[in-house]
Amino acid sequence: MQRPVTALQNRLLEALPAEDFARIAHHLVPVELERGRLLYEPGDNIDVVYFPHNGVISLMTLMENGAAIESTTIGPEGAMGLMSAVAPRQSLSRAIVQTPLRASRIAADRLHEAWEKSPALRSLVDRHTEALYGHAIQSVACNALHSVEARFCRWLLTCHDRISGDTVALTQEFLADMLGVQRTTVTAVARSLQDKGIIRYRRGVVDIVDRPGLLTLSCECYGVIRGNYQRLLGVSPGKNDLRAERRERFGSAG
């Protein structure tokens, strides 16, 4: 069965053998979702799985006082709600569209039917779960141990990998939630990066001017997370090969 072009833009769907992809192909529905669209709140039943083609979904951990921080992101390398293919699941996080999103969605019960019949899909779900878990625990360490500037650079690189173009449109409040800091801190860090010629920052918009510069200032977590996806799924969230980027930036020692 020939795959539709839209399906090939999600790397998990690309990884499925053609026969296994055919089990779900006619149940996949293309959608376009605006930035800020709420997909799930904690405790919601996950009845639809999203396979992003272009864009980012953020998983936010919420506190009783209303504070929130991003625990992980999902883009074209993954899927939102994939564990519901195994059994009914409830969301543990707030899932929100971080950038304008093109995706394919499928009813969880339809994906479960395919999961029961497809060893390849079962393996993919297991490996994706492990990669997402690794992403989350690396984010925990990063939020505790690394500077706001390094985390901001990591976040911009992660977002840049999952979108087309170099412009990220988001509000100062949204950025503050992503990083778990005050909006004044976001402004100070963004202005510092702009002064270094790495980004252009204006209200609600970040233009990435110097990606290698972001790579220099980012913490190690960016590479660790990318490496985990590559090792477990054979796919990388990145636009480019990270080792080649580092060699270009740092020379043979990078």
PDB file of C-alpha atoms in Angstrom:
ATOM      1  CA  MET A   1       0.000   0.000   0.000  1.00  0.00           C
ATOM      2  CA  GLN A   2       1.381   3.385  -0.975  1.00  0.00           C
ATOM      3  CA  ARG A   3       1.646   5.721   1.971  1.00  0.00           C
ATOM      4  CA  PRO A   4       0.123   9.202   1.752  1.00  0.00           C
ATOM      5  CA  VAL A   5       2.667  12.009   1.813  1.00  0.00           C
ATOM      6  CA  THR A   6       1.364  13.356   5.125  1.00  0.00           C
ATOM      7  CA  ALA A   7       2.011  10.057   6.888  1.00  0.00           C
ATOM      8  CA  LEU A   8       5.647  10.032   5.860  1.00  0.00           C
ATOM      9  CA  GLN A   9       6.311  13.270   7.718  1.00  0.00           C
ATOM     10  CA  ASN A  10       5.916  11.548  11.095  1.00  0.00           C
ATOM     11  CA  ARG A  11       8.981   9.447  11.814  1.00  0.00           C
ATOM     12  CA  LEU A  12       7.149   6.873  13.928  1.00  0.00           C
ATOM     13  CA  LEU A  13       4.747   6.175  11.088  1.00  0.00           C
ATOM     14  CA  GLU A  14       7.703   6.035   8.715  1.00  0.00           C
ATOM     15  CA  ALA A  15       9.312   3.398  10.928  1.00  0.00           C
ATOM     16  CA  LEU A  16       6.380   1.003  10.587  1.00  0.00           C
ATOM     17  CA  PRO A  17       6.694  -1.720   7.933  1.00  0.00           C
ATOM     18  CA  ALA A  18       4.256  -1.136   5.065  1.00  0.00           C
ATOM     19  CA  GLU A  19       2.005  -4.018   6.084  1.00  0.00           C
ATOM     20  CA  ASP A  20       1.676  -2.709   9.625  1.00  0.00           C
ATOM     21  CA  PHE A  21       1.153   0.852   8.465  1.00  0.00           C
ATOM     22  CA  ALA A  22      -1.679  -0.395   6.238  1.00  0.00           C
ATOM     23  CA  ARG A  23      -3.547  -1.575   9.352  1.00  0.00           C
ATOM     24  CA  ILE A  24      -4.019   2.021  10.505  1.00  0.00           C
ATOM     25  CA  ALA A  25      -3.662   4.114   7.348  1.00  0.00           C
ATOM     26  CA  HIS A  26      -7.366   4.468   6.561  1.00  0.00           C
ATOM     27  CA  HIS A  27      -8.090   5.473  10.183  1.00  0.00           C
ATOM     28  CA  LEU A  28      -5.583   8.353  10.197  1.00  0.00           C
ATOM     29  CA  VAL A  29      -7.234  11.778   9.924  1.00  0.00           C
ATOM     30  CA  PRO A  30      -5.140  14.873   9.050  1.00  0.00           C
ATOM     31  CA  VAL A  31      -5.665  17.842  11.363  1.00  0.00           C
ATOM     32  CA  GLU A  32      -4.268  21.341  11.752  1.00  0.00           C
ATOM     33  CA  LEU A  33      -4.340  22.780  15.271  1.00  0.00           C
ATOM     34  CA  GLU A  34      -3.609  26.327  16.382  1.00  0.00           C
ATOM     35  CA  ARG A  35      -1.043  27.282  19.004  1.00  0.00           C
ATOM     36  CA  GLY A  36      -2.491  27.062  22.497  1.00  0.00           C
ATOM     37  CA  ARG A  37      -5.051  24.342  21.719  1.00  0.00           C
ATOM     38  CA  LEU A  38      -5.615  22.173  24.791  1.00  0.00           C
ATOM     39  CA  LEU A  39      -5.563  18.466  23.974  1.00  0.00           C
ATOM     40  CA  TYR A  40      -5.749  16.866  27.422  1.00  0.00           C
ATOM     41  CA  GLU A  41      -5.883  17.822  31.072  1.00  0.00           C
ATOM     42  CA  PRO A  42      -4.591  15.518  33.852  1.00  0.00           C
ATOM     43  CA  GLY A  43      -7.130  12.757  34.404  1.00  0.00           C
ATOM     44  CA  ASP A  44      -8.726  13.018  30.955  1.00  0.00           C
ATOM     45  CA  ASN A  45      -9.269   9.742  29.122  1.00  0.00           C
ATOM     46  CA  ILE A  46      -6.926   9.527  26.128  1.00  0.00           C
ATOM     47  CA  ASP A  47      -9.277   8.567  23.340  1.00  0.00           C
ATOM     48  CA  VAL A  48      -7.319  10.063  20.428  1.00  0.00           C
ATOM     49  CA  VAL A  49      -3.635   9.629  19.562  1.00  0.00           C
ATOM     50  CA  TYR A  50      -1.816  12.417  17.668  1.00  0.00           C
ATOM     51  CA  PHE A  51       1.127  11.833  15.306  1.00  0.00           C
ATOM     52  CA  PRO A  52       2.682  15.279  14.630  1.00  0.00           C
ATOM     53  CA  HIS A  53       4.070  16.041  11.164  1.00  0.00           C
ATOM     54  CA  ASN A  54       5.219  19.582  11.894  1.00  0.00           C
ATOM     55  CA  GLY A  55       5.011  21.373  15.224  1.00  0.00           C
ATOM     56  CA  VAL A  56       5.281  20.708  18.930  1.00  0.00           C
ATOM     57  CA  ILE A  57       3.040  19.398  21.698  1.00  0.00           C
ATOM     58  CA  SER A  58       4.092  20.254  25.265  1.00  0.00           C
ATOM     59  CA  LEU A  59       3.366  18.074  28.279  1.00  0.00           C
ATOM     60  CA  MET A  60       3.012  20.288  31.333  1.00  0.00           C
ATOM     61  CA  THR A  61       3.194  19.195  34.972  1.00  0.00           C
ATOM     62  CA  LEU A  62       0.768  21.201  37.127  1.00  0.00           C
ATOM     63  CA  MET A  63       0.926  22.155  40.796  1.00  0.00           C
ATOM     64  CA  GLU A  64      -1.996  22.812  43.155  1.00  0.00           C
ATOM     65  CA  ASN A  65      -1.228  26.543  43.209  1.00  0.00           C
ATOM     66  CA  GLY A  66      -1.543  26.747  39.425  1.00  0.00           C
ATOM     67  CA  ALA A  67       2.187  26.759  38.682  1.00  0.00           C
ATOM     68  CA  ALA A  68       3.282  24.658  35.722  1.00  0.00           C
ATOM     69  CA  ILE A  69       6.476  23.514  34.051  1.00  0.00           C
ATOM     70  CA  GLU A  70       7.133  21.599  30.866  1.00  0.00           C
ATOM     71  CA  SER A  71       8.250  18.007  31.421  1.00  0.00           C
ATOM     72  CA  THR A  72       8.705  16.959  27.798  1.00  0.00           C
ATOM     73  CA  THR A  73       7.809  17.806  24.207  1.00  0.00           C
ATOM     74  CA  ILE A  74       6.475  15.690  21.367  1.00  0.00           C
ATOM     75  CA  GLY A  75       7.069  16.409  17.703  1.00  0.00           C
ATOM     76  CA  PRO A  76       7.369  14.537  14.400  1.00  0.00           C
ATOM     77  CA  GLU A  77       9.631  11.950  16.025  1.00  0.00           C
ATOM     78  CA  GLY A  78       6.839  10.713  18.305  1.00  0.00           C
ATOM     79  CA  ALA A  79       3.159  10.622  19.189  1.00  0.00           C
ATOM     80  CA  MET A  80       0.890  11.994  21.882  1.00  0.00           C
ATOM     81  CA  GLY A  81      -1.041   9.341  23.804  1.00  0.00           C
ATOM     82  CA  LEU A  82       0.635   6.340  22.198  1.00  0.00           C
ATOM     83  CA  MET A  83       0.411   4.184  25.341  1.00  0.00           C
ATOM     84  CA  SER A  84      -3.382   4.155  24.925  1.00  0.00           C
ATOM     85  CA  ALA A  85      -2.726   1.698  22.097  1.00  0.00           C
ATOM     86  CA  VAL A  86      -1.943  -0.872  24.810  1.00  0.00           C
ATOM     87  CA  ALA A  87      -4.901  -0.241  27.136  1.00  0.00           C
ATOM     88  CA  PRO A  88      -7.166   2.647  28.154  1.00  0.00           C
ATOM     89  CA  ARG A  89      -5.120   5.442  29.689  1.00  0.00           C
ATOM     90  CA  GLN A  90      -5.693   8.737  31.434  1.00  0.00           C
ATOM     91  CA  SER A  91      -3.447  11.711  30.821  1.00  0.00           C
ATOM     92  CA  LEU A  92      -0.899  12.416  33.563  1.00  0.00           C
ATOM     93  CA  SER A  93      -0.122  15.895  32.223  1.00  0.00           C
ATOM     94  CA  ARG A  94      -1.660  18.857  30.493  1.00  0.00           C
ATOM     95  CA  ALA A  95      -1.045  18.374  26.779  1.00  0.00           C
ATOM     96  CA  ILE A  96      -1.097  21.639  24.853  1.00  0.00           C
ATOM     97  CA  VAL A  97      -0.152  22.623  21.306  1.00  0.00           C
ATOM     98  CA  GLN A  98       2.988  24.704  21.668  1.00  0.00           C
ATOM     99  CA  THR A  99       3.398  25.778  18.023  1.00  0.00           C
ATOM    100  CA  PRO A 100       0.960  25.543  15.093  1.00  0.00           C
ATOM    101  CA  LEU A 101       0.599  21.822  14.507  1.00  0.00           C
ATOM    102  CA  ARG A 102      -0.045  19.586  11.529  1.00  0.00           C
ATOM    103  CA  ALA A 103      -0.721  16.031  12.607  1.00  0.00           C
ATOM    104  CA  SER A 104      -2.569  12.821  11.930  1.00  0.00           C
ATOM    105  CA  ARG A 105      -4.920  11.599  14.615  1.00  0.00           C
ATOM    106  CA  ILE A 106      -6.425   8.183  15.174  1.00  0.00           C
ATOM    107  CA  ALA A 107      -8.945   6.851  17.670  1.00  0.00           C
ATOM    108  CA  ALA A 108      -7.153   4.999  20.467  1.00  0.00           C
ATOM    109  CA  ASP A 109      -9.391   1.947  20.110  1.00  0.00           C
ATOM    110  CA  ARG A 110      -8.511   1.670  16.406  1.00  0.00           C
ATOM    111  CA  LEU A 111      -4.823   1.861  17.234  1.00  0.00           C
ATOM    112  CA  HIS A 112      -5.326  -0.800  19.919  1.00  0.00           C
ATOM    113  CA  GLU A 113      -6.810  -3.149  17.329  1.00  0.00           C
ATOM    114  CA  ALA A 114      -3.699  -2.739  15.179  1.00  0.00           C
ATOM    115  CA  TRP A 115      -1.424  -3.075  18.235  1.00  0.00           C
ATOM    116  CA  GLU A 116      -2.937  -6.486  19.031  1.00  0.00           C
ATOM    117  CA  LYS A 117      -2.094  -7.788  15.558  1.00  0.00           C
ATOM    118  CA  SER A 118       1.261  -6.117  14.931  1.00  0.00           C
ATOM    119  CA  PRO A 119       4.478  -7.115  16.750  1.00  0.00           C
ATOM    120  CA  ALA A 120       6.232  -4.201  15.009  1.00  0.00           C
ATOM    121  CA  LEU A 121       3.724  -1.707  16.412  1.00  0.00           C
ATOM    122  CA  ARG A 122       3.993  -3.243  19.902  1.00  0.00           C
ATOM    123  CA  SER A 123       7.769  -2.886  19.781  1.00  0.00           C
ATOM    124  CA  LEU A 124       7.499   0.701  18.545  1.00  0.00           C
ATOM    125  CA  VAL A 125       5.119   1.639  21.357  1.00  0.00           C
ATOM    126  CA  ASP A 126       7.474   0.137  23.964  1.00  0.00           C
ATOM    127  CA  ARG A 127      10.527   1.904  22.580  1.00  0.00           C
ATOM    128  CA  HIS A 128       8.722   5.219  22.210  1.00  0.00           C
ATOM    129  CA  THR A 129       7.573   5.002  25.830  1.00  0.00           C
ATOM    130  CA  GLU A 130      11.160   4.456  26.954  1.00  0.00           C
ATOM    131  CA  ALA A 131      12.416   7.365  24.843  1.00  0.00           C
ATOM    132  CA  LEU A 132       9.722   9.671  26.226  1.00  0.00           C
ATOM    133  CA  TYR A 133      10.528   8.572  29.773  1.00  0.00           C
ATOM    134  CA  GLY A 134      14.208   9.301  29.159  1.00  0.00           C
ATOM    135  CA  HIS A 135      13.261  12.733  27.814  1.00  0.00           C
ATOM    136  CA  ALA A 136      11.220  13.488  30.936  1.00  0.00           C
ATOM    137  CA  ILE A 137      13.836  12.412  33.471  1.00  0.00           C
ATOM    138  CA  GLN A 138      16.561  14.328  31.618  1.00  0.00           C
ATOM    139  CA  SER A 139      14.321  17.405  31.761  1.00  0.00           C
ATOM    140  CA  VAL A 140      13.977  16.980  35.533  1.00  0.00           C
ATOM    141  CA  ALA A 141      17.758  17.002  35.944  1.00  0.00           C
ATOM    142  CA  CYS A 142      18.137  19.886  33.503  1.00  0.00           C
ATOM    143  CA  ASN A 143      15.573  22.051  35.306  1.00  0.00           C
ATOM    144  CA  ALA A 144      17.331  21.452  38.630  1.00  0.00           C
ATOM    145  CA  LEU A 145      20.972  21.756  37.608  1.00  0.00           C
ATOM    146  CA  HIS A 146      21.382  24.016  34.582  1.00  0.00           C
ATOM    147  CA  SER A 147      21.144  27.743  34.106  1.00  0.00           C
ATOM    148  CA  VAL A 148      18.072  29.402  32.651  1.00  0.00           C
ATOM    149  CA  GLU A 149      20.101  30.510  29.620  1.00  0.00           C
ATOM    150  CA  ALA A 150      21.293  26.955  28.892  1.00  0.00           C
ATOM    151  CA  ARG A 151      17.773  25.591  29.327  1.00  0.00           C
ATOM    152  CA  PHE A 152      16.325  28.324  27.115  1.00  0.00           C
ATOM    153  CA  CYS A 153      18.838  27.470  24.382  1.00  0.00           C
ATOM    154  CA  ARG A 154      18.041  23.761  24.716  1.00  0.00           C
ATOM    155  CA  TRP A 155      14.351  24.513  24.480  1.00  0.00           C
ATOM    156  CA  LEU A 156      14.782  26.672  21.377  1.00  0.00           C
ATOM    157  CA  LEU A 157      16.862  23.973  19.689  1.00  0.00           C
ATOM    158  CA  THR A 158      14.281  21.339  20.570  1.00  0.00           C
ATOM    159  CA  CYS A 159      11.508  23.494  19.155  1.00  0.00           C
ATOM    160  CA  HIS A 160      13.532  24.420  16.064  1.00  0.00           C
ATOM    161  CA  ASP A 161      14.051  20.729  15.297  1.00  0.00           C
ATOM    162  CA  ARG A 162      10.312  20.130  15.103  1.00  0.00           C
ATOM    163  CA  ILE A 163       9.121  23.048  12.960  1.00  0.00           C
ATOM    164  CA  SER A 164       9.707  24.290   9.442  1.00  0.00           C
ATOM    165  CA  GLY A 165      11.431  27.640   9.343  1.00  0.00           C
ATOM    166  CA  ASP A 166      13.394  29.605  11.919  1.00  0.00           C
ATOM    167  CA  THR A 167      10.624  31.597  13.611  1.00  0.00           C
ATOM    168  CA  VAL A 168       8.988  30.440  16.837  1.00  0.00           C
ATOM    169  CA  ALA A 169       5.808  32.322  17.730  1.00  0.00           C
ATOM    170  CA  LEU A 170       4.933  32.179  21.428  1.00  0.00           C
ATOM    171  CA  THR A 171       4.102  34.469  24.282  1.00  0.00           C
ATOM    172  CA  GLN A 172       6.343  35.537  27.126  1.00  0.00           C
ATOM    173  CA  GLU A 173       3.929  33.879  29.563  1.00  0.00           C
ATOM    174  CA  PHE A 174       4.125  30.604  27.660  1.00  0.00           C
ATOM    175  CA  LEU A 175       7.928  30.736  27.661  1.00  0.00           C
ATOM    176  CA  ALA A 176       7.922  31.360  31.406  1.00  0.00           C
ATOM    177  CA  ASP A 177       5.752  28.293  31.937  1.00  0.00           C
ATOM    178  CA  MET A 178       8.023  26.184  29.744  1.00  0.00           C
ATOM    179  CA  LEU A 179      11.049  27.136  31.821  1.00  0.00           C
ATOM    180  CA  GLY A 180       9.390  27.450  35.232  1.00  0.00           C
ATOM    181  CA  VAL A 181      10.625  31.022  35.769  1.00  0.00           C
ATOM    182  CA  GLN A 182       9.224  34.545  36.010  1.00  0.00           C
ATOM    183  CA  ARG A 183       8.455  36.462  32.830  1.00  0.00           C
ATOM    184  CA  THR A 184      11.045  39.093  33.761  1.00  0.00           C
ATOM    185  CA  THR A 185      13.689  36.338  33.735  1.00  0.00           C
ATOM    186  CA  VAL A 186      12.610  35.227  30.259  1.00  0.00           C
ATOM    187  CA  THR A 187      12.923  38.814  29.034  1.00  0.00           C
ATOM    188  CA  ALA A 188      16.414  39.217  30.501  1.00  0.00           C
ATOM    189  CA  VAL A 189      17.689  35.943  29.003  1.00  0.00           C
ATOM    190  CA  ALA A 190      16.120  36.623  25.607  1.00  0.00           C
ATOM    191  CA  ARG A 191      17.672  40.102  25.478  1.00  0.00           C
ATOM    192  CA  SER A 192      21.061  38.661  26.397  1.00  0.00           C
ATOM    193  CA  LEU A 193      20.853  36.142  23.546  1.00  0.00           C
ATOM    194  CA  GLN A 194      19.749  38.896  21.197  1.00  0.00           C
ATOM    195  CA  ASP A 195      22.710  41.056  22.236  1.00  0.00           C
ATOM    196  CA  LYS A 196      24.969  38.103  21.337  1.00  0.00           C
ATOM    197  CA  GLY A 197      23.389  37.915  17.863  1.00  0.00           C
ATOM    198  CA  ILE A 198      21.939  34.446  18.418  1.00  0.00           C
ATOM    199  CA  ILE A 199      18.235  35.306  18.254  1.00  0.00           C
ATOM    200  CA  ARG A 200      15.962  38.215  17.411  1.00  0.00           C
ATOM    201  CA  TYR A 201      13.323  38.658  20.070  1.00  0.00           C
ATOM    202  CA  ARG A 202      10.177  40.700  19.858  1.00  0.00           C
ATOM    203  CA  ARG A 203       6.898  40.397  21.645  1.00  0.00           C
ATOM    204  CA  GLY A 204       5.536  36.907  21.008  1.00  0.00           C
ATOM    205  CA  VAL A 205       8.149  35.945  18.394  1.00  0.00           C
ATOM    206  CA  VAL A 206      11.656  34.464  18.493  1.00  0.00           C
ATOM    207  CA  ASP A 207      13.710  34.334  15.283  1.00  0.00           C
ATOM    208  CA  ILE A 208      16.617  31.891  15.442  1.00  0.00           C
ATOM    209  CA  VAL A 209      19.547  33.633  13.755  1.00  0.00           C
ATOM    210  CA  ASP A 210      22.546  31.545  14.862  1.00  0.00           C
ATOM    211  CA  ARG A 211      21.712  27.882  15.477  1.00  0.00           C
ATOM    212  CA  PRO A 212      25.375  26.909  16.081  1.00  0.00           C
ATOM    213  CA  GLY A 213      25.493  29.638  18.709  1.00  0.00           C
ATOM    214  CA  LEU A 214      22.483  28.109  20.447  1.00  0.00           C
ATOM    215  CA  LEU A 215      24.241  24.745  20.350  1.00  0.00           C
ATOM    216  CA  THR A 216      27.298  26.275  22.012  1.00  0.00           C
ATOM    217  CA  LEU A 217      25.290  27.777  24.873  1.00  0.00           C
ATOM    218  CA  SER A 218      22.898  24.863  25.357  1.00  0.00           C
ATOM    219  CA  CYS A 219      23.508  22.250  28.029  1.00  0.00           C
ATOM    220  CA  GLU A 220      24.401  18.600  27.406  1.00  0.00           C
ATOM    221  CA  CYS A 221      20.766  17.548  27.819  1.00  0.00           C
ATOM    222  CA  TYR A 222      19.918  18.508  24.252  1.00  0.00           C
ATOM    223  CA  GLY A 223      22.341  15.938  22.854  1.00  0.00           C
ATOM    224  CA  VAL A 224      21.442  13.291  25.444  1.00  0.00           C
ATOM    225  CA  ILE A 225      17.732  13.465  24.584  1.00  0.00           C
ATOM    226  CA  ARG A 226      18.406  13.345  20.838  1.00  0.00           C
ATOM    227  CA  GLY A 227      20.737  10.409  21.331  1.00  0.00           C
ATOM    228  CA  ASN A 228      18.098   8.467  23.246  1.00  0.00           C
ATOM    229  CA  TYR A 229      15.562   8.862  20.458  1.00  0.00           C
ATOM    230  CA  GLN A 230      18.152   7.800  17.907  1.00  0.00           C
ATOM    231  CA  ARG A 231      19.183   4.749  19.934  1.00  0.00           C
ATOM    232  CA  LEU A 232      15.682   3.557  20.803  1.00  0.00           C
ATOM    233  CA  LEU A 233      13.725   4.471  17.685  1.00  0.00           C
ATOM    234  CA  GLY A 234      16.349   4.885  14.999  1.00  0.00           C
ATOM    235  CA  VAL A 235      15.097   8.441  14.455  1.00  0.00           C
ATOM    236  CA  SER A 236      16.315  11.810  15.634  1.00  0.00           C
ATOM    237  CA  PRO A 237      14.146  14.827  16.414  1.00  0.00           C
ATOM    238  CA  GLY A 238      16.845  17.031  14.911  1.00  0.00           C
ATOM    239  CA  LYS A 239      16.963  18.856  11.587  1.00  0.00           C
ATOM    240  CA  ASN A 240      20.618  17.935  11.140  1.00  0.00           C
ATOM    241  CA  ASP A 241      23.071  15.327  12.334  1.00  0.00           C
ATOM    242  CA  LEU A 242      24.190  16.514  15.766  1.00  0.00           C
ATOM    243  CA  ARG A 243      27.742  15.182  15.432  1.00  0.00           C
ATOM    244  CA  ALA A 244      28.148  17.006  12.125  1.00  0.00           C
ATOM    245  CA  GLU A 245      26.806  20.199  13.707  1.00  0.00           C
ATOM    246  CA  ARG A 246      29.272  19.890  16.577  1.00  0.00           C
ATOM    247  CA  ARG A 247      32.205  19.190  14.247  1.00  0.00           C
ATOM    248  CA  GLU A 248      31.279  22.272  12.234  1.00  0.00           C
ATOM    249  CA  ARG A 249      31.079  24.377  15.389  1.00  0.00           C
ATOM    250  CA  PHE A 250      33.903  22.988  17.493  1.00  0.00           C
ATOM    251  CA  GLY A 251      36.192  21.155  15.072  1.00  0.00           C
ATOM    252  CA  SER A 252      37.302  17.532  15.480  1.00  0.00           C
ATOM    253  CA  ALA A 253      37.236  17.794  19.298  1.00  0.00           C
ATOM    254  CA  GLY A 254      33.443  18.458  19.251  1.00  0.00           C
TER     255      GLY A 254
END
